[in-house]
Amino acid sequence: MVFGMSSCAVLALEAVARGSAVSRLAVYEPPFITDSSRPPLPADYVAHLTSLGKQGAYGDAAAYFMIAAVGMPAEAVAGMRQAPFWTVMEATARTLPYDGQIMGDTMSGRPLPADRWQSVTVPVLVGSGDAGAPHMLTGARELAALADNFTLHLFPGQEHNIDPELLALVLTGFFTTVKQA
């Protein structure tokens, strides 16, 4: 059984689609951009992140991610760069091109590809908060509609940073439910 959140939700979907031995999968708010509720990522997003990484410009890569992918205003990110936690952002920026590669074109503003996860036949719980960014809920709904074994679960009042106790309660129920024959 596997749980993935944000882009790790897409990584988990890919792992199951490619044959990982998983009996149940739960995902929370894969950051799909499948409509016009927010701008899509630039077409050269991954290439630009890769270039910044090759230059060793990890702070710039983290800032680019926060602005282009997360959608934060550049002024807010400029302030974040002065905060003590920014060194952690720089350290993890090395992984951002991989994050972009696993997301593929699912942040392009186009509908999800109907066949990308068709080989996922295990029960999949697709979670989303109803109080966060509209594109997150739209993407979760679109994912859940791809197959009969994908079920949408809305978390009232929650955003991308979900209350862990609420999440744990739902995940525990999903992962301990015995499938009826």
Coordinates of N, CA, C and O in Angstrom, one line a residue:
M1 N 0.8 -1.2 0.0 CA 0.0 0.0 0.0 C 0.9 1.2 0.0 O 1.9 1.3 0.7
V2 N 0.5 2.2 -0.8 CA 1.3 3.4 -1.0 C 0.5 4.7 -0.9 O -0.7 4.7 -1.4
F3 N 1.0 5.7 -0.3 CA 0.4 7.0 -0.3 C 1.4 8.0 -0.9 O 2.6 8.0 -0.6
G4 N 1.0 8.9 -1.8 CA 1.8 9.9 -2.4 C 1.0 11.2 -2.4 O -0.2 11.3 -2.7
M5 N 1.7 12.3 -2.1 CA 1.1 13.6 -2.0 C 1.8 14.6 -2.9 O 3.1 14.5 -3.1
S6 N 1.1 15.4 -3.6 CA 1.6 16.4 -4.5 C 2.3 15.7 -5.7 O 1.7 14.7 -6.2
S7 N 3.5 16.1 -6.1 CA 4.1 15.4 -7.2 C 4.4 14.0 -6.9 O 4.6 13.1 -7.8
C8 N 4.6 13.7 -5.6 CA 4.9 12.3 -5.2 C 3.6 11.4 -5.5 O 3.8 10.2 -5.6
A9 N 2.5 12.0 -5.6 CA 1.3 11.3 -6.0 C 1.4 10.7 -7.4 O 1.1 9.6 -7.7
V10 N 2.0 11.6 -8.3 CA 2.2 11.2 -9.7 C 3.3 10.1 -9.7 O 3.2 9.2 -10.5
L11 N 4.3 10.3 -8.9 CA 5.4 9.3 -8.9 C 4.8 7.9 -8.5 O 5.1 6.9 -9.1
A12 N 3.9 7.9 -7.5 CA 3.3 6.7 -7.0 C 2.4 6.1 -8.1 O 2.4 4.9 -8.3
L13 N 1.7 6.9 -8.8 CA 0.8 6.5 -9.9 C 1.7 5.8 -11.0 O 1.4 4.7 -11.5
E14 N 2.8 6.4 -11.3 CA 3.7 5.9 -12.3 C 4.3 4.6 -11.9 O 4.4 3.6 -12.7
A15 N 4.7 4.5 -10.6 CA 5.2 3.2 -10.1 C 4.2 2.1 -10.2 O 4.6 1.0 -10.7
V16 N 3.0 2.3 -9.9 CA 2.0 1.3 -10.0 C 1.7 1.0 -11.4 O 1.6 -0.2 -11.8
A17 N 1.6 2.0 -12.3 CA 1.4 1.8 -13.7 C 2.5 0.9 -14.3 O 2.2 0.2 -15.3
R18 N 3.7 1.0 -13.8 CA 4.8 0.3 -14.4 C 5.0 -1.1 -13.7 O 6.0 -1.7 -13.9
G19 N 4.1 -1.5 -12.9 CA 4.1 -2.8 -12.3 C 4.6 -3.0 -10.9 O 4.8 -4.2 -10.5
S20 N 4.8 -2.0 -10.2 CA 5.1 -2.2 -8.7 C 4.0 -2.9 -8.0 O 2.9 -2.7 -8.3
A21 N 4.5 -3.8 -7.1 CA 3.5 -4.6 -6.4 C 2.8 -3.8 -5.3 O 3.3 -3.8 -4.2
V22 N 1.8 -3.2 -5.7 CA 1.0 -2.4 -4.7 C -0.4 -2.8 -4.8 O -1.0 -3.1 -5.8
S23 N -1.0 -3.0 -3.6 CA -2.4 -3.5 -3.5 C -3.4 -2.4 -3.4 O -4.6 -2.6 -3.8
R24 N -3.0 -1.2 -2.9 CA -3.9 0.0 -2.8 C -3.0 1.2 -2.9 O -1.9 1.2 -2.4
L25 N -3.6 2.2 -3.5 CA -2.8 3.5 -3.7 C -3.7 4.6 -3.3 O -4.9 4.7 -3.7
A26 N -3.2 5.5 -2.5 CA -3.9 6.7 -2.1 C -3.0 7.9 -2.6 O -1.8 7.9 -2.3
V27 N -3.6 8.9 -3.2 CA -2.9 10.1 -3.6 C -3.6 11.3 -3.1 O -4.9 11.3 -3.0
Y28 N -2.9 12.4 -2.8 CA -3.5 13.6 -2.4 C -3.0 14.8 -3.2 O -1.8 15.0 -3.3
E29 N -3.9 15.4 -3.9 CA -3.6 16.6 -4.6 C -2.4 16.6 -5.5 O -1.5 17.4 -5.4
P30 N -2.4 15.6 -6.5 CA -1.4 15.8 -7.5 C -1.5 17.1 -8.2 O -2.7 17.5 -8.5
P31 N -0.4 17.9 -8.4 CA -0.6 19.3 -8.8 C -0.8 19.4 -10.3 O -0.1 20.2 -11.0
F32 N -1.8 18.8 -10.8 CA -2.2 18.9 -12.2 C -2.7 20.3 -12.5 O -3.4 20.9 -11.7
I33 N -2.4 20.7 -13.7 CA -3.0 22.0 -14.2 C -3.7 21.5 -15.5 O -3.0 21.3 -16.5
T34 N -5.0 21.4 -15.4 CA -5.7 20.8 -16.6 C -6.8 21.7 -17.1 O -7.7 21.3 -17.9
D35 N -6.8 22.9 -16.6 CA -7.8 23.9 -17.0 C -7.2 25.3 -17.0 O -6.0 25.4 -16.9
S36 N -8.0 26.3 -17.2 CA -7.5 27.7 -17.2 C -7.6 28.4 -15.9 O -7.4 29.6 -15.8
S37 N -7.7 27.7 -14.8 CA -7.8 28.3 -13.5 C -6.5 28.9 -13.0 O -6.5 29.7 -12.0
R38 N -5.4 28.5 -13.6 CA -4.1 29.1 -13.3 C -3.2 28.9 -14.6 O -3.5 28.0 -15.3
P39 N -2.2 29.7 -14.7 CA -1.4 29.5 -15.9 C -0.6 28.2 -15.9 O -0.2 27.7 -14.8
P40 N -0.5 27.5 -17.1 CA 0.3 26.3 -17.1 C 1.8 26.6 -16.9 O 2.2 27.8 -17.0
L41 N 2.6 25.6 -16.8 CA 4.0 25.8 -16.7 C 4.6 26.2 -18.0 O 4.1 25.8 -19.1
P42 N 5.7 26.9 -18.0 CA 6.3 27.2 -19.3 C 6.8 26.0 -20.0 O 7.1 25.0 -19.4
A43 N 6.7 26.0 -21.3 CA 7.1 24.8 -22.1 C 8.5 24.3 -21.8 O 8.8 23.2 -21.9
D44 N 9.4 25.3 -21.5 CA 10.8 24.9 -21.3 C 11.1 24.8 -19.8 O 12.3 24.9 -19.4
Y45 N 10.1 24.6 -19.0 CA 10.2 24.5 -17.5 C 11.3 23.5 -17.1 O 12.3 23.9 -16.3
V46 N 11.3 22.3 -17.5 CA 12.3 21.3 -17.1 C 13.6 21.6 -17.6 O 14.6 21.5 -16.9
A47 N 13.7 22.0 -18.8 CA 15.0 22.4 -19.4 C 15.7 23.6 -18.7 O 16.9 23.6 -18.4
H48 N 14.8 24.5 -18.3 CA 15.4 25.7 -17.5 C 15.9 25.3 -16.1 O 16.9 25.7 -15.7
L49 N 15.1 24.4 -15.4 CA 15.6 23.9 -14.2 C 16.9 23.1 -14.3 O 17.8 23.3 -13.5
T50 N 16.9 22.3 -15.3 CA 18.1 21.5 -15.6 C 19.3 22.4 -15.8 O 20.4 22.2 -15.3
S51 N 19.1 23.5 -16.6 CA 20.2 24.4 -16.9 C 20.7 25.1 -15.6 O 21.9 25.2 -15.4
L52 N 19.7 25.5 -14.8 CA 20.1 26.2 -13.5 C 20.9 25.2 -12.6 O 21.9 25.6 -12.0
G53 N 20.5 24.0 -12.6 CA 21.2 23.0 -11.8 C 22.6 22.8 -12.3 O 23.6 22.7 -11.5
K54 N 22.8 22.7 -13.6 CA 24.1 22.5 -14.2 C 25.0 23.7 -13.9 O 26.3 23.5 -13.8
Q55 N 24.4 24.9 -13.7 CA 25.2 26.1 -13.3 C 25.5 26.1 -11.8 O 26.2 27.0 -11.4
G56 N 24.9 25.2 -11.1 CA 25.0 25.3 -9.6 C 24.1 26.4 -9.0 O 24.3 26.7 -7.8
A57 N 23.2 26.9 -9.7 CA 22.3 28.0 -9.3 C 21.1 27.4 -8.6 O 20.0 27.6 -9.1
Y58 N 21.3 26.7 -7.5 CA 20.2 26.0 -6.8 C 19.2 27.0 -6.2 O 18.0 26.7 -6.1
G59 N 19.7 28.1 -5.7 CA 18.7 29.1 -5.2 C 17.8 29.6 -6.2 O 16.6 29.8 -6.0
D60 N 18.4 29.9 -7.4 CA 17.6 30.4 -8.6 C 16.6 29.3 -9.0 O 15.5 29.6 -9.4
A61 N 17.1 28.0 -9.0 CA 16.2 26.9 -9.4 C 15.0 26.8 -8.4 O 13.8 26.7 -8.8
A62 N 15.3 26.9 -7.1 CA 14.2 26.9 -6.1 C 13.2 28.0 -6.3 O 12.0 27.9 -6.2
A63 N 13.8 29.2 -6.6 CA 12.9 30.4 -6.8 C 12.1 30.2 -8.0 O 10.9 30.5 -8.0
Y64 N 12.7 29.7 -9.1 CA 11.9 29.5 -10.3 C 10.8 28.5 -10.1 O 9.7 28.7 -10.6
F65 N 11.0 27.4 -9.3 CA 10.0 26.5 -9.0 C 8.9 27.1 -8.2 O 7.7 26.9 -8.6
M66 N 9.2 27.9 -7.2 CA 8.2 28.6 -6.4 C 7.3 29.5 -7.2 O 6.1 29.6 -7.0
I67 N 7.9 30.2 -8.2 CA 7.2 31.2 -9.0 C 6.4 30.5 -10.1 O 5.2 30.6 -10.2
A68 N 7.1 29.6 -10.9 CA 6.5 29.0 -12.1 C 5.6 27.9 -11.8 O 4.5 27.8 -12.3
A69 N 6.0 27.0 -10.8 CA 5.2 25.8 -10.6 C 4.2 26.0 -9.4 O 3.0 25.7 -9.5
V70 N 4.6 26.6 -8.3 CA 3.8 26.8 -7.2 C 2.8 28.0 -7.4 O 1.7 28.0 -7.0
G71 N 3.3 29.0 -8.1 CA 2.5 30.2 -8.4 C 2.7 31.3 -7.5 O 1.8 32.2 -7.4
M72 N 3.7 31.3 -6.7 CA 3.9 32.4 -5.7 C 4.4 33.7 -6.5 O 5.1 33.6 -7.4
P73 N 4.1 34.8 -5.9 CA 4.6 36.1 -6.5 C 6.1 36.2 -6.3 O 6.6 35.8 -5.3
A74 N 6.8 36.8 -7.3 CA 8.2 36.9 -7.2 C 8.7 37.7 -6.0 O 9.7 37.3 -5.4
E75 N 7.9 38.7 -5.6 CA 8.2 39.5 -4.4 C 8.2 38.6 -3.2 O 9.1 38.8 -2.3
A76 N 7.3 37.7 -3.1 CA 7.2 36.8 -1.9 C 8.4 35.9 -1.9 O 9.0 35.6 -0.8
V77 N 8.8 35.4 -3.0 CA 9.9 34.5 -3.1 C 11.2 35.2 -2.8 O 12.1 34.7 -2.1
A78 N 11.3 36.5 -3.2 CA 12.5 37.3 -2.9 C 12.7 37.4 -1.4 O 13.8 37.2 -0.8
G79 N 11.6 37.6 -0.7 CA 11.6 37.6 0.8 C 12.0 36.3 1.4 O 12.7 36.2 2.4
M80 N 11.5 35.2 0.8 CA 11.8 33.8 1.3 C 13.3 33.5 1.2 O 13.8 32.8 2.1
R81 N 13.9 34.1 0.2 CA 15.3 33.8 0.0 C 16.2 34.3 1.2 O 17.3 33.9 1.3
Q82 N 15.6 35.2 2.0 CA 16.3 35.7 3.1 C 16.1 34.9 4.4 O 16.7 35.1 5.4
A83 N 15.1 34.0 4.3 CA 14.8 33.2 5.5 C 15.7 32.1 5.8 O 16.3 31.6 4.8
P84 N 15.9 31.7 7.0 CA 16.8 30.6 7.4 C 16.5 29.3 6.7 O 17.4 28.5 6.4
F85 N 15.2 29.0 6.3 CA 14.9 27.7 5.7 C 15.3 27.7 4.2 O 15.2 26.6 3.6
W86 N 15.7 28.8 3.7 CA 16.0 28.8 2.2 C 17.2 27.9 1.9 O 17.2 27.3 0.8
T87 N 18.1 27.6 2.8 CA 19.2 26.7 2.5 C 18.6 25.3 2.3 O 19.2 24.5 1.5
V88 N 17.5 24.9 2.9 CA 16.9 23.6 2.7 C 16.2 23.6 1.3 O 16.3 22.6 0.6
M89 N 15.6 24.7 0.9 CA 15.1 24.9 -0.4 C 16.2 24.7 -1.5 O 16.0 24.0 -2.5
E90 N 17.3 25.3 -1.3 CA 18.4 25.1 -2.2 C 18.9 23.7 -2.3 O 19.2 23.2 -3.4
A91 N 19.0 23.1 -1.1 CA 19.5 21.7 -1.1 C 18.6 20.7 -1.8 O 19.0 19.8 -2.5
T92 N 17.3 21.0 -1.7 CA 16.3 20.1 -2.4 C 16.1 20.5 -3.9 O 15.5 19.7 -4.6
A93 N 16.6 21.6 -4.3 CA 16.4 22.1 -5.7 C 17.0 21.2 -6.7 O 16.6 21.1 -7.9
R94 N 18.0 20.4 -6.3 CA 18.6 19.4 -7.2 C 17.6 18.4 -7.8 O 17.8 17.9 -8.8
T95 N 16.6 18.2 -7.0 CA 15.6 17.2 -7.5 C 14.5 17.7 -8.3 O 13.7 17.0 -8.9
L96 N 14.4 19.0 -8.5 CA 13.3 19.7 -9.2 C 13.2 19.3 -10.7 O 12.1 19.1 -11.1
P97 N 14.3 19.1 -11.4 CA 14.1 18.6 -12.8 C 13.4 17.2 -12.8 O 12.6 17.0 -13.7
Y98 N 13.8 16.4 -11.9 CA 13.1 15.0 -11.9 C 11.6 15.2 -11.5 O 10.8 14.4 -12.1
D99 N 11.3 16.1 -10.6 CA 9.9 16.3 -10.3 C 9.2 16.8 -11.6 O 8.1 16.3 -11.8
G100 N 9.8 17.7 -12.3 CA 9.2 18.1 -13.5 C 9.0 17.0 -14.6 O 8.0 17.0 -15.3
Q101 N 10.0 16.2 -14.7 CA 10.0 15.1 -15.6 C 8.8 14.1 -15.3 O 8.1 13.6 -16.2
I102 N 8.7 13.8 -14.0 CA 7.6 12.8 -13.7 C 6.2 13.4 -13.9 O 5.3 12.7 -14.3
M103 N 6.1 14.8 -13.7 CA 4.8 15.4 -14.0 C 4.5 15.4 -15.5 O 3.4 15.4 -15.8
G104 N 5.5 15.4 -16.3 CA 5.3 15.4 -17.7 C 4.5 16.6 -18.2 O 4.7 17.8 -17.7
D105 N 3.5 16.4 -19.0 CA 2.7 17.5 -19.5 C 1.4 17.7 -18.8 O 0.5 18.3 -19.2
T106 N 1.4 17.1 -17.6 CA 0.1 17.2 -16.7 C -0.1 18.6 -16.1 O -1.1 18.8 -15.4
M107 N 0.9 19.5 -16.3 CA 0.7 20.8 -15.8 C 0.7 21.8 -17.0 O 1.1 23.0 -16.9
S108 N 0.2 21.4 -18.1 CA 0.2 22.1 -19.4 C -1.1 22.9 -19.6 O -1.2 23.6 -20.6
G109 N -2.1 22.7 -18.8 CA -3.4 23.3 -19.0 C -4.3 22.4 -19.9 O -5.5 22.8 -20.2
R110 N -3.9 21.3 -20.3 CA -4.7 20.4 -21.1 C -5.2 19.2 -20.2 O -4.7 18.9 -19.2
P111 N -6.3 18.6 -20.7 CA -6.8 17.5 -19.9 C -5.8 16.4 -19.7 O -4.9 16.2 -20.5
L112 N -6.0 15.6 -18.7 CA -5.1 14.5 -18.4 C -5.2 13.5 -19.5 O -6.2 13.2 -20.1
P113 N -4.0 12.8 -19.9 CA -4.1 11.8 -20.9 C -4.9 10.6 -20.4 O -4.6 10.0 -19.3
A114 N -5.9 10.2 -21.1 CA -6.8 9.1 -20.7 C -6.1 7.8 -20.5 O -6.6 7.0 -19.7
D115 N -5.0 7.5 -21.2 CA -4.4 6.2 -21.2 C -3.2 6.1 -20.3 O -2.6 5.1 -20.1
R116 N -2.7 7.2 -19.7 CA -1.4 7.2 -19.0 C -1.4 6.2 -17.8 O -0.4 5.6 -17.6
W117 N -2.5 6.1 -17.1 CA -2.6 5.2 -15.9 C -3.6 4.1 -16.1 O -4.1 3.6 -15.1
Q118 N -3.9 3.8 -17.3 CA -4.9 2.7 -17.5 C -4.5 1.4 -17.0 O -5.3 0.5 -16.7
S119 N -3.2 1.1 -16.8 CA -2.7 -0.1 -16.3 C -2.8 -0.2 -14.8 O -2.5 -1.2 -14.2
V120 N -3.2 0.9 -14.1 CA -3.4 0.9 -12.7 C -4.8 0.3 -12.4 O -5.8 0.9 -12.7
T121 N -4.8 -0.9 -11.9 CA -6.1 -1.7 -11.7 C -6.4 -1.9 -10.2 O -7.5 -2.4 -9.9
V122 N -5.5 -1.4 -9.3 CA -5.8 -1.5 -7.9 C -6.7 -0.4 -7.4 O -6.8 0.6 -8.2
P123 N -7.3 -0.5 -6.3 CA -8.1 0.6 -5.8 C -7.2 1.8 -5.6 O -6.2 1.7 -5.0
V124 N -7.7 3.0 -6.0 CA -7.0 4.2 -5.9 C -7.9 5.3 -5.2 O -9.0 5.5 -5.8
L125 N -7.5 5.8 -4.1 CA -8.2 6.9 -3.5 C -7.5 8.2 -3.9 O -6.3 8.4 -3.7
V126 N -8.3 9.1 -4.5 CA -7.8 10.4 -5.0 C -8.4 11.4 -4.0 O -9.6 11.7 -4.1
G127 N -7.5 12.0 -3.2 CA -8.0 13.0 -2.3 C -7.7 14.4 -2.7 O -6.7 14.7 -3.4
S128 N -8.5 15.3 -2.3 CA -8.3 16.8 -2.5 C -9.1 17.6 -1.5 O -10.2 17.2 -1.1
G129 N -8.5 18.7 -1.1 CA -9.2 19.6 -0.3 C -10.1 20.4 -1.1 O -9.9 20.6 -2.3
D130 N -11.2 21.0 -0.5 CA -12.1 21.8 -1.3 C -11.9 23.3 -1.0 O -12.7 24.1 -1.5
A131 N -10.9 23.7 -0.3 CA -10.7 25.1 0.1 C -9.3 25.6 -0.5 O -9.0 26.7 -0.1
G132 N -8.7 24.9 -1.3 CA -7.4 25.3 -1.8 C -7.5 25.8 -3.2 O -8.5 26.3 -3.7
A133 N -6.4 25.8 -3.9 CA -6.3 26.3 -5.3 C -7.3 25.5 -6.2 O -7.3 24.2 -6.1
P134 N -8.1 26.2 -7.0 CA -9.1 25.5 -7.8 C -8.5 24.4 -8.7 O -9.1 23.4 -9.0
H135 N -7.3 24.7 -9.3 CA -6.7 23.7 -10.2 C -6.4 22.4 -9.5 O -6.5 21.3 -10.2
M136 N -6.2 22.4 -8.2 CA -5.9 21.1 -7.5 C -7.2 20.3 -7.5 O -7.1 19.1 -7.8
L137 N -8.3 20.8 -7.1 CA -9.5 20.1 -7.1 C -9.9 19.6 -8.5 O -10.4 18.5 -8.6
T138 N -9.8 20.5 -9.5 CA -10.1 20.1 -10.8 C -9.3 18.9 -11.3 O -9.8 18.0 -11.9
G139 N -8.0 19.0 -11.0 CA -7.1 17.9 -11.4 C -7.4 16.6 -10.7 O -7.4 15.5 -11.3
A140 N -7.8 16.7 -9.4 CA -8.1 15.5 -8.7 C -9.4 14.9 -9.2 O -9.5 13.7 -9.4
R141 N -10.4 15.7 -9.5 CA -11.6 15.2 -10.1 C -11.4 14.6 -11.4 O -12.0 13.5 -11.7
E142 N -10.5 15.2 -12.2 CA -10.3 14.6 -13.6 C -9.5 13.3 -13.4 O -9.9 12.3 -14.1
L143 N -8.6 13.2 -12.5 CA -7.9 11.9 -12.3 C -8.9 10.8 -11.8 O -8.9 9.7 -12.4
A144 N -9.7 11.2 -10.9 CA -10.7 10.2 -10.3 C -11.7 9.7 -11.4 O -12.2 8.6 -11.3
A145 N -11.9 10.5 -12.4 CA -12.9 10.1 -13.5 C -12.3 9.2 -14.5 O -13.0 8.7 -15.4
L146 N -10.9 9.0 -14.4 CA -10.3 8.2 -15.5 C -10.6 6.7 -15.5 O -10.6 6.1 -16.5
A147 N -11.0 6.2 -14.3 CA -11.2 4.7 -14.2 C -12.2 4.5 -13.0 O -12.3 5.2 -12.1
D148 N -12.9 3.3 -13.1 CA -13.8 2.9 -12.1 C -13.2 2.6 -10.8 O -13.8 2.7 -9.7
N149 N -11.9 2.2 -10.8 CA -11.2 1.9 -9.6 C -10.6 3.1 -8.9 O -10.0 3.0 -7.8
F150 N -10.8 4.3 -9.4 CA -10.3 5.6 -8.9 C -11.5 6.2 -8.2 O -12.5 6.4 -8.8
T151 N -11.4 6.5 -6.9 CA -12.5 7.1 -6.1 C -12.0 8.5 -5.6 O -11.0 8.6 -4.9
L152 N -12.8 9.5 -5.8 CA -12.5 10.8 -5.3 C -13.0 10.9 -3.8 O -14.1 10.5 -3.5
H153 N -12.1 11.5 -3.0 CA -12.5 11.8 -1.6 C -12.2 13.3 -1.3 O -11.0 13.7 -1.4
L154 N -13.2 14.1 -1.1 CA -13.0 15.5 -0.7 C -12.8 15.7 0.7 O -13.5 15.1 1.6
F155 N -11.9 16.5 1.1 CA -11.6 16.9 2.5 C -12.1 18.3 2.7 O -11.5 19.3 2.3
P156 N -13.3 18.5 3.3 CA -13.9 19.8 3.5 C -13.0 20.7 4.3 O -12.3 20.3 5.3
G157 N -12.9 21.9 3.8 CA -12.1 23.0 4.5 C -10.6 22.8 4.4 O -9.8 23.6 5.0
Q158 N -10.1 21.9 3.6 CA -8.7 21.6 3.5 C -8.0 22.2 2.3 O -8.7 22.3 1.2
E159 N -6.8 22.5 2.4 CA -6.0 23.0 1.3 C -4.9 22.0 1.0 O -4.9 20.8 1.4
H160 N -3.9 22.4 0.2 CA -2.8 21.5 -0.1 C -2.0 21.0 1.1 O -1.6 19.8 1.2
N161 N -1.9 21.9 2.1 CA -1.3 21.5 3.4 C -2.4 21.0 4.3 O -2.9 21.7 5.2
I162 N -2.7 19.7 4.1 CA -3.9 19.1 4.8 C -3.5 18.8 6.3 O -2.4 18.6 6.6
D163 N -4.6 18.9 7.1 CA -4.4 18.5 8.5 C -4.1 17.0 8.6 O -4.8 16.2 8.1
P164 N -2.9 16.7 9.1 CA -2.5 15.3 9.1 C -3.4 14.3 9.8 O -3.5 13.1 9.4
E165 N -4.1 14.8 10.8 CA -5.0 13.9 11.6 C -6.2 13.5 10.7 O -6.6 12.4 10.7
L166 N -6.7 14.5 9.9 CA -7.8 14.2 9.0 C -7.4 13.2 7.9 O -8.1 12.2 7.6
L167 N -6.2 13.5 7.4 CA -5.7 12.6 6.4 C -5.4 11.2 6.9 O -5.8 10.2 6.2
A168 N -4.8 11.1 8.1 CA -4.6 9.8 8.7 C -5.8 9.0 8.9 O -5.9 7.7 8.6
L169 N -6.9 9.6 9.3 CA -8.2 8.9 9.5 C -8.7 8.3 8.3 O -9.1 7.1 8.2
V170 N -8.7 9.1 7.2 CA -9.2 8.6 5.9 C -8.2 7.5 5.3 O -8.7 6.5 4.8
L171 N -6.9 7.7 5.4 CA -6.0 6.7 4.9 C -6.1 5.4 5.6 O -6.1 4.3 5.0
T172 N -6.2 5.5 7.0 CA -6.4 4.3 7.8 C -7.6 3.5 7.3 O -7.5 2.3 7.1
G173 N -8.7 4.2 7.1 CA -9.9 3.5 6.7 C -9.7 2.9 5.3 O -10.1 1.7 5.1
F174 N -9.1 3.6 4.4 CA -8.9 3.1 3.0 C -8.0 1.9 3.0 O -8.2 0.9 2.3
F175 N -6.9 2.0 3.7 CA -5.9 0.9 3.7 C -6.3 -0.3 4.5 O -5.7 -1.4 4.3
T176 N -7.2 -0.2 5.4 CA -7.6 -1.4 6.2 C -9.0 -2.0 5.8 O -9.4 -3.0 6.3
T177 N -9.6 -1.4 4.8 CA -10.9 -1.9 4.3 C -10.6 -3.3 3.5 O -9.7 -3.3 2.7
V178 N -11.3 -4.3 3.9 CA -11.2 -5.6 3.3 C -12.1 -5.6 2.0 O -13.3 -5.3 2.1
K179 N -11.5 -6.0 0.9 CA -12.2 -6.0 -0.3 C -13.2 -7.2 -0.3 O -12.8 -8.4 0.0
Q180 N -14.5 -7.0 -0.6 CA -15.5 -8.1 -0.6 C -15.4 -8.8 -1.9 O -15.3 -8.2 -2.9
A181 N -15.5 -10.1 -1.8 CA -15.5 -11.0 -3.0 C -16.8 -11.0 -3.7 O -17.8 -10.8 -3.2

